[in-house]
Coordinates of C-alpha atoms and ligand atoms in Angstrom, one line a residue:
X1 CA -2.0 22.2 51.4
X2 CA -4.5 23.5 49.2
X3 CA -7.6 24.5 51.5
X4 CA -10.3 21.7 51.0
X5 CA -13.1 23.9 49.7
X6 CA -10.8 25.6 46.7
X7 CA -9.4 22.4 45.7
X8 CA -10.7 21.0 42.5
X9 CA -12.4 18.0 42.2
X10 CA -10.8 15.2 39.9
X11 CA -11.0 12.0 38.7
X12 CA -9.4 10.4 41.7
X13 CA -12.1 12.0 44.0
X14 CA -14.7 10.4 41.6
X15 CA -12.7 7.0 42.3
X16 CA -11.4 6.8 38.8
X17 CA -7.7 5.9 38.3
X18 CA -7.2 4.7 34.8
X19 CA -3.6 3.5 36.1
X20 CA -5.3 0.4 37.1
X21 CA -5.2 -0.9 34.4
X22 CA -1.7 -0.4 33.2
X23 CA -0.2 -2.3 36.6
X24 CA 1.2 -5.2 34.7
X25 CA 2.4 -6.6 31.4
X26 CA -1.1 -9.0 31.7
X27 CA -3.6 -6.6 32.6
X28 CA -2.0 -4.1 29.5
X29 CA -2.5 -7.4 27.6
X30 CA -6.0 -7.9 28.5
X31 CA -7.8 -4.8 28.0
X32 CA -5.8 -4.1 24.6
X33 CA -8.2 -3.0 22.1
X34 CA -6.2 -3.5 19.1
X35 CA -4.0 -5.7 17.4
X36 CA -2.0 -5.9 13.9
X37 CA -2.8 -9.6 12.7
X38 CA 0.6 -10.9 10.4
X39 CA -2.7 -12.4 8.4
X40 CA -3.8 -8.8 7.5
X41 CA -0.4 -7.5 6.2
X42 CA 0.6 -7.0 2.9
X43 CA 4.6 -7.4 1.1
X44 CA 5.1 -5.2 -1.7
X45 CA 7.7 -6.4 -3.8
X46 CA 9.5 -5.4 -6.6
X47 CA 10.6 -7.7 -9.9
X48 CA 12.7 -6.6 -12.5
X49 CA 13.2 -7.9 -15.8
X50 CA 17.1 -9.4 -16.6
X51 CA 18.2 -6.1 -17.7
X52 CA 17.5 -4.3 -14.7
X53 CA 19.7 -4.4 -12.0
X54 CA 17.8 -6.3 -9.6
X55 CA 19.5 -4.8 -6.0
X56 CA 18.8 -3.7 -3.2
X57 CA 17.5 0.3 -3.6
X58 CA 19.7 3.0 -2.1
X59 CA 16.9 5.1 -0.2
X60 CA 14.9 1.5 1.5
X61 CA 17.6 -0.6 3.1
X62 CA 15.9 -4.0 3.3
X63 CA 14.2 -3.3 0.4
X64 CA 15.2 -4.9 -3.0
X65 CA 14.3 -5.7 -6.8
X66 CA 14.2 -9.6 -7.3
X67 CA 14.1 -12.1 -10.5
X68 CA 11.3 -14.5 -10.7
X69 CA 12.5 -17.2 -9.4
X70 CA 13.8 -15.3 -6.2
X71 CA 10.7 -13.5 -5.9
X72 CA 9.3 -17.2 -5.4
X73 CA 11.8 -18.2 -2.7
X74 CA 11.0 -14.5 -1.0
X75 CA 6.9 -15.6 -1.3
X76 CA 7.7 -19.2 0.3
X77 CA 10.0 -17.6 3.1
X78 CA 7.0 -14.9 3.4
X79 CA 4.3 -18.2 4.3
X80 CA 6.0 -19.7 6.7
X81 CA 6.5 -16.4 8.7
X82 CA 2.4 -15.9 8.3
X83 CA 2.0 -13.4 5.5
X84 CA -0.5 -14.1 3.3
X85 CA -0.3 -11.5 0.7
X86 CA 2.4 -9.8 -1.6
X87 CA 1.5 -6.8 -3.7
X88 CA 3.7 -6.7 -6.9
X89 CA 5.7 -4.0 -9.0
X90 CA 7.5 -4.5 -12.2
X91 CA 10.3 -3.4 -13.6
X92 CA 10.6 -4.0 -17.3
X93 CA 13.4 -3.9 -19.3
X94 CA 11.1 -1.8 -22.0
X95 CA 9.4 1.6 -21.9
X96 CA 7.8 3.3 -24.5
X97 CA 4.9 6.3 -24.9
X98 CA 1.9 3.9 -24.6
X99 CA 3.3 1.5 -22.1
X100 CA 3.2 -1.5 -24.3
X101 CA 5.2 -4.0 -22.0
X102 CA 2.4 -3.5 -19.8
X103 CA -0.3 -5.8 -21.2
X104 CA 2.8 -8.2 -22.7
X105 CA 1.7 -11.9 -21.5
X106 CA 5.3 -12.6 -21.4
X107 CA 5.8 -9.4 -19.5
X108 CA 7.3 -9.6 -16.2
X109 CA 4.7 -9.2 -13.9
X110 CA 3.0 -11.9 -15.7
X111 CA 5.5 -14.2 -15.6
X112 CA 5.8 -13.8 -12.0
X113 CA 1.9 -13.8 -11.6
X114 CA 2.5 -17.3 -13.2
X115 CA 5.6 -18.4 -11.8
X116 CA 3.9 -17.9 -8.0
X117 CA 0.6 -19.0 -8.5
X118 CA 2.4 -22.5 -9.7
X119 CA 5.1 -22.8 -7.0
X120 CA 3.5 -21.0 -3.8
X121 CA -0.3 -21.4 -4.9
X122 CA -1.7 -20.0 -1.3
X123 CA -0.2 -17.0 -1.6
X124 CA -2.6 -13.9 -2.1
X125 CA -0.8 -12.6 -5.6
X126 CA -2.2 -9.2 -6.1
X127 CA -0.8 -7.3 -9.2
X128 CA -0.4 -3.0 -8.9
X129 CA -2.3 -1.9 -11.9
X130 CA -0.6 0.7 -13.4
X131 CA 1.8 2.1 -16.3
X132 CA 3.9 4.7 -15.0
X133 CA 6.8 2.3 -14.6
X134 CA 6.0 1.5 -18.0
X135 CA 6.0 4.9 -20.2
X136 CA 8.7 6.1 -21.3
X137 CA 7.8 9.4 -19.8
X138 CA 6.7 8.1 -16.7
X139 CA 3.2 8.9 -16.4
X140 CA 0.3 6.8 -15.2
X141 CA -1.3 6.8 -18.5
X142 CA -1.4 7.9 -22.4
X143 CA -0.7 11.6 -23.4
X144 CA -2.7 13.8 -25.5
X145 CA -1.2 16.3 -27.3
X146 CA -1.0 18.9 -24.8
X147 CA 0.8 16.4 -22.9
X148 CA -1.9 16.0 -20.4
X149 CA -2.8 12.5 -19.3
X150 CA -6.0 11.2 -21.6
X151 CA -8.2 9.5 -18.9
X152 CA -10.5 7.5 -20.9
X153 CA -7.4 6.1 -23.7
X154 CA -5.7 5.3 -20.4
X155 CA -8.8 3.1 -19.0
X156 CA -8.3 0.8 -22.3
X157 CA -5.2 0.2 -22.0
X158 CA -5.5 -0.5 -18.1
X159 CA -8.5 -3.5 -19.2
X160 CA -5.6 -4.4 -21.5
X161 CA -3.4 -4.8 -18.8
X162 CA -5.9 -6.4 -16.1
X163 CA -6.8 -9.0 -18.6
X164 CA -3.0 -10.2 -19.0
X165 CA -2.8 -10.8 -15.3
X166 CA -6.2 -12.1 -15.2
X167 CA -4.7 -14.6 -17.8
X168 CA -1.4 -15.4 -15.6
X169 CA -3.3 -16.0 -12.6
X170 CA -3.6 -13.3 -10.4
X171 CA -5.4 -13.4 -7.1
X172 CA -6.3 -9.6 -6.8
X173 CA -5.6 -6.3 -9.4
X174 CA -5.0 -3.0 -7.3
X175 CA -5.3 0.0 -9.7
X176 CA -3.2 3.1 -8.4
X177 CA -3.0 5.2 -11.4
X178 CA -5.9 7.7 -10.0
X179 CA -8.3 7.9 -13.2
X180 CA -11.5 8.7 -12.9
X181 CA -14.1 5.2 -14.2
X182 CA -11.3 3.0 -14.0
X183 CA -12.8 0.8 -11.8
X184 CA -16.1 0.3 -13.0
X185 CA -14.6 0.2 -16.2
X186 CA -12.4 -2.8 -14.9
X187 CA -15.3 -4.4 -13.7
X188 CA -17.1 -4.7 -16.7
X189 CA -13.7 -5.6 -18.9
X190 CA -13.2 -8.6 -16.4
X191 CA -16.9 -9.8 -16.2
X192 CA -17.4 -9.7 -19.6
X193 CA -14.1 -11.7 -20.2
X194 CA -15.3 -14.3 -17.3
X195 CA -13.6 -13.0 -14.4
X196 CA -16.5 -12.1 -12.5
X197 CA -14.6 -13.7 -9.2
X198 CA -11.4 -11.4 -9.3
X199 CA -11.6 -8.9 -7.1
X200 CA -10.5 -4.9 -7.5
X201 CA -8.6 -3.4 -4.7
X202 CA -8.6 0.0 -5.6
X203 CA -6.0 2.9 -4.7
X204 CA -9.5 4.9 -3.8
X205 CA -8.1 7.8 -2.0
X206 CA -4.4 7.9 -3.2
X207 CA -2.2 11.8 -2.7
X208 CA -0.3 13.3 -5.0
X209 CA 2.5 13.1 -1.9
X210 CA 6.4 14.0 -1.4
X211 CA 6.1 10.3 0.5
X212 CA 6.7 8.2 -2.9
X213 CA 10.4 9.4 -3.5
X214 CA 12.3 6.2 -2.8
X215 CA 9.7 4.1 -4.4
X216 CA 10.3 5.7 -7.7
X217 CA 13.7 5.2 -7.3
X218 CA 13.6 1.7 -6.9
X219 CA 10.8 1.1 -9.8
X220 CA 12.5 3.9 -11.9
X221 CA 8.9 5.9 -12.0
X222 CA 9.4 9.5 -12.2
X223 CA 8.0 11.8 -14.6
X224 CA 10.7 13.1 -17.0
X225 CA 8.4 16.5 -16.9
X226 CA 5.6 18.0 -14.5
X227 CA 4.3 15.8 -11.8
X228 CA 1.0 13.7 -10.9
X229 CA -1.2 16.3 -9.1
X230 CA -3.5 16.1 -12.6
X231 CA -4.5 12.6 -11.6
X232 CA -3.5 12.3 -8.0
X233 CA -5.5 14.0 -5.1
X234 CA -4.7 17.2 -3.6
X235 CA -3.1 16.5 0.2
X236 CA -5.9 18.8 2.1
X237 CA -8.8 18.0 0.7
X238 CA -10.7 15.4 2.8
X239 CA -14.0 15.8 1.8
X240 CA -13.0 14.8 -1.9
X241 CA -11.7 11.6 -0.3
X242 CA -14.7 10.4 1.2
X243 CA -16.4 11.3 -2.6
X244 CA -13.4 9.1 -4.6
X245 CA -14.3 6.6 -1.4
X246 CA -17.9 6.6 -2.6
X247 CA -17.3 6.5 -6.1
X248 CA -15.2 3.6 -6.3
X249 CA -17.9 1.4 -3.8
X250 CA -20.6 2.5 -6.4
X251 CA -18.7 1.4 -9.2
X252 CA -17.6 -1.9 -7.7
X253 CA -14.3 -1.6 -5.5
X254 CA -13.9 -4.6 -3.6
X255 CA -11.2 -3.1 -1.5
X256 CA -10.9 0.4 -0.8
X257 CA -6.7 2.0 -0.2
X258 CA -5.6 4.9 1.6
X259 CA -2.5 6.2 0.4
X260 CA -0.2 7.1 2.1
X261 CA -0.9 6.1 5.6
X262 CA 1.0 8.3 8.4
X263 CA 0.1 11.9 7.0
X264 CA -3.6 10.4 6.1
X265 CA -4.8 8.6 9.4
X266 CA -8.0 10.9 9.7
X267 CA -9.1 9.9 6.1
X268 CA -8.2 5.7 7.0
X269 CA -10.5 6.3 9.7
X270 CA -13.3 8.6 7.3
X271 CA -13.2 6.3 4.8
X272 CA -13.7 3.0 7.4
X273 CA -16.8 4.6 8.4
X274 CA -18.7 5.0 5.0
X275 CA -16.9 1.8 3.3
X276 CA -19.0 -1.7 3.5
X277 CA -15.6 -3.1 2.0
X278 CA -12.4 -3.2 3.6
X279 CA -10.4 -0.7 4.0
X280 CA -6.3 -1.1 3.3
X281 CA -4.0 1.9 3.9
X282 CA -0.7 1.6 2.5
X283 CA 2.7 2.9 4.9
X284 CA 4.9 4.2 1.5
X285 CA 8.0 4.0 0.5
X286 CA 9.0 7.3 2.3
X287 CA 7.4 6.4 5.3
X288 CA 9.3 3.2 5.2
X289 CA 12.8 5.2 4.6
X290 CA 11.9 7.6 7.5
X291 CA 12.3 5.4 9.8
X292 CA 15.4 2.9 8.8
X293 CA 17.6 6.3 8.5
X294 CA 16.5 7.4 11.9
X295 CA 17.1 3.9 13.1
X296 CA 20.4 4.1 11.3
X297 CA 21.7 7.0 12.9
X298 CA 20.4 5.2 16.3
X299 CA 17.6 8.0 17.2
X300 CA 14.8 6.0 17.1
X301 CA 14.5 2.1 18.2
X302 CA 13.2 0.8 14.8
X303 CA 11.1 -2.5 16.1
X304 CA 8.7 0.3 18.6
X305 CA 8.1 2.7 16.4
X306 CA 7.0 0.1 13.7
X307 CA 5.1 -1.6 15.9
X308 CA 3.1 2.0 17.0
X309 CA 2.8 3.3 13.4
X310 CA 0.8 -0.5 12.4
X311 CA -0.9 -0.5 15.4
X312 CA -1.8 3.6 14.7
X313 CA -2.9 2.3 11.7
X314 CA -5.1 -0.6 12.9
X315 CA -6.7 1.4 15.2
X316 CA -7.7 4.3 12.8
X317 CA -9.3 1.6 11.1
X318 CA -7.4 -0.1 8.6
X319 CA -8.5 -3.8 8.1
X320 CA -5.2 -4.5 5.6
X321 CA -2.0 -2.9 6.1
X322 CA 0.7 -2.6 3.1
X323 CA 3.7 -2.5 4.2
X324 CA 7.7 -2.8 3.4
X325 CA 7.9 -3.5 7.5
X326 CA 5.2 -6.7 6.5
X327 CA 7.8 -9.2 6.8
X328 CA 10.4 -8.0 9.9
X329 CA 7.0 -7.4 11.7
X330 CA 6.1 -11.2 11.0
X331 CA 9.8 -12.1 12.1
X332 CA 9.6 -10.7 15.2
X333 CA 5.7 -11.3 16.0
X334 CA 5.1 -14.7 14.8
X335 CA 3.9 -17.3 17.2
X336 CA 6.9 -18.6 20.0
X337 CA 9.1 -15.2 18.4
Ligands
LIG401 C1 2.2 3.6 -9.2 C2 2.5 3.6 -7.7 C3 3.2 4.5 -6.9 C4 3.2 3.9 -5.6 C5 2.4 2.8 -5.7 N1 2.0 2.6 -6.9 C6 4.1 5.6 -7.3 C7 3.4 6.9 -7.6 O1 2.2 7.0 -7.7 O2 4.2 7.8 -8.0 C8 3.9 4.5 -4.4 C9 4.3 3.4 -3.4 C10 5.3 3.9 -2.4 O3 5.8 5.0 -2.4 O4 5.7 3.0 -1.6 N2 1.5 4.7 -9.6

């Protein structure tokens, strides 16, 4: 026994014992602070033009390119399990230098854009704005002749774009290329084309990260030379995340990203506190492939861990989550599941 007078005085001596709490499955329930609503989760999905094989992608089992019309079905099955939202990524069938299937109203985003909004109408159709799966090169925007990205050619040809799937429909446009004006260069290219209600959810505070691998695998992305850290943000700096944050409000963001989520939770939770938007983060496709090879090899229990990292998520403050895990976590979570 440790003599009375030497021994230290603890929480149980002040009558605290947080284990209270914890007793049962009910009280856990009760004084939960946070919870992932299906309603704030968003589907990214991939479409692919007839020449692309549309399959599912080597490095995100689950994960697969879809025609229009399946994409459809995939939005329908998607609203009955409580998702709300779908986030979409072409695949066109033609590249070039300046992206031109981009801003083509018969392009395949469009189309989609179109196809959706007709057949499953409450859906939340929000278009990635960007043209890296679009150059031939696979960079997010126009070269110059030093084959550097030129910021302010790219911004026209992003309005180009955003007008097309204004045109078709779309709910929402989510820039990701990283250029500096783009968005309140958006802005005005919408408003002074009468879209003054479509909002801009911008990739604010996107990395120039190893996490994207498999995506650009299965949206055939990479750059054929260099890489993005020109355009993209460098991985410490969080200080110049809160200022991309700030610029983006100032010039008229609707909807703020953090990207990617896991190896970023400080800056979801920096950026929450000076936003007066929401804030989305979005769990990438490497985060996503993580996990289903761990599960794979059976050293992690898939359905926990995907349920802490959106609930890590939520609780560092994001209001929106994008996610490939959007619809198994509406499977297993909707109401009676
Ligand atoms: C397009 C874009 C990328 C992602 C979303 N939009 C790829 C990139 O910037 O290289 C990544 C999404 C993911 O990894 O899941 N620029």
């Amino acid at each position: 026994m440790i003599d009375d007078l030497l021994r230290p005085r603890t929480a149980v001596d002040l009558g605290k014992r947080p284990r209270r709490l914890r007793a049962s499955p009910a009280l856990r329930e009760l004084v939960r602070e946070r919870e992932v609503r299906i309603g704030s989760l968003v589907q990214p999905l991939f479409v692919a033009d007839d020449g692309q094989p549309a399959t599912e992608i080597a490095s995100m089992p689950g994960v697969r390119r879809w025609r229009t019309a399946e994409a459809v079905e995939e939005c329908r099955a998607l609203a009955a399990l409580g998702v709300r939202a779908v986030l979409l990524f072409g695949i066109p069938d033609r590249k070039d230098a300046v992206a031109s299937s981009a801003h083509d109203p018969a392009g395949i985003v469009q189309r989609t854009i179109r196809a959706l909004k007709r057949d499953v109408p409450a859906m939340v159709v929000i278009a990635d704005l960007c043209n890296c799966e679009y150059t031939d090169h696979g960079h997010c925007g126009i070269l110059d002749e030093r084959g550097d990205v030129d910021n302010d050619a790219t911004l026209e040809l992003l309005a180009r774009t955003a007008l097309s799937y204004a045109e078709a429909g779309v709910d929402v446009i989510a820039p990701s290329d990283m250029m500096d004006g783009r968005v309140g260069y958006l802005r005005a290219a919408l408003d002074a084309s009468g879209y003054t209600g479509l909002p801009i959810m911008s990739y604010a505070v996107k990395f120039a990260s190893g996490f994207y691998g498999p995506f650009r695998d299965a949206a055939d992305s990479t750059p054929q030379f260099g890489d993005r850290r020109s355009y993209q943000m460098d991985p410490p700096n969080a200080r110049e995340a809160v200022r991309e944050a700030l610029l983006d409000l100032d010039e008229g963001a609707d909807i703020l990203i953090v990207k990617p989520a896991l190896a970023y939770m400080d800056l979801i939770r920096a950026v929450a506190e000076v936003s007066d938007v929401p804030v989305a983060c979005y769990n990438v496709s490497g985060e996503y492939a993580m996990v289903k090879a761990a599960a794979r090899n059976g050293w992690i229990d898939e359905d926990r861990i995907v349920d802490e990292m959106l609930t890590g998520f939520a609780r560092a403050g994001a209001d929106i989550i994008i996610t490939y895990f959007a619809k198994s976590y509406a499977e297993r979570h909707r109401r009676g599941a």
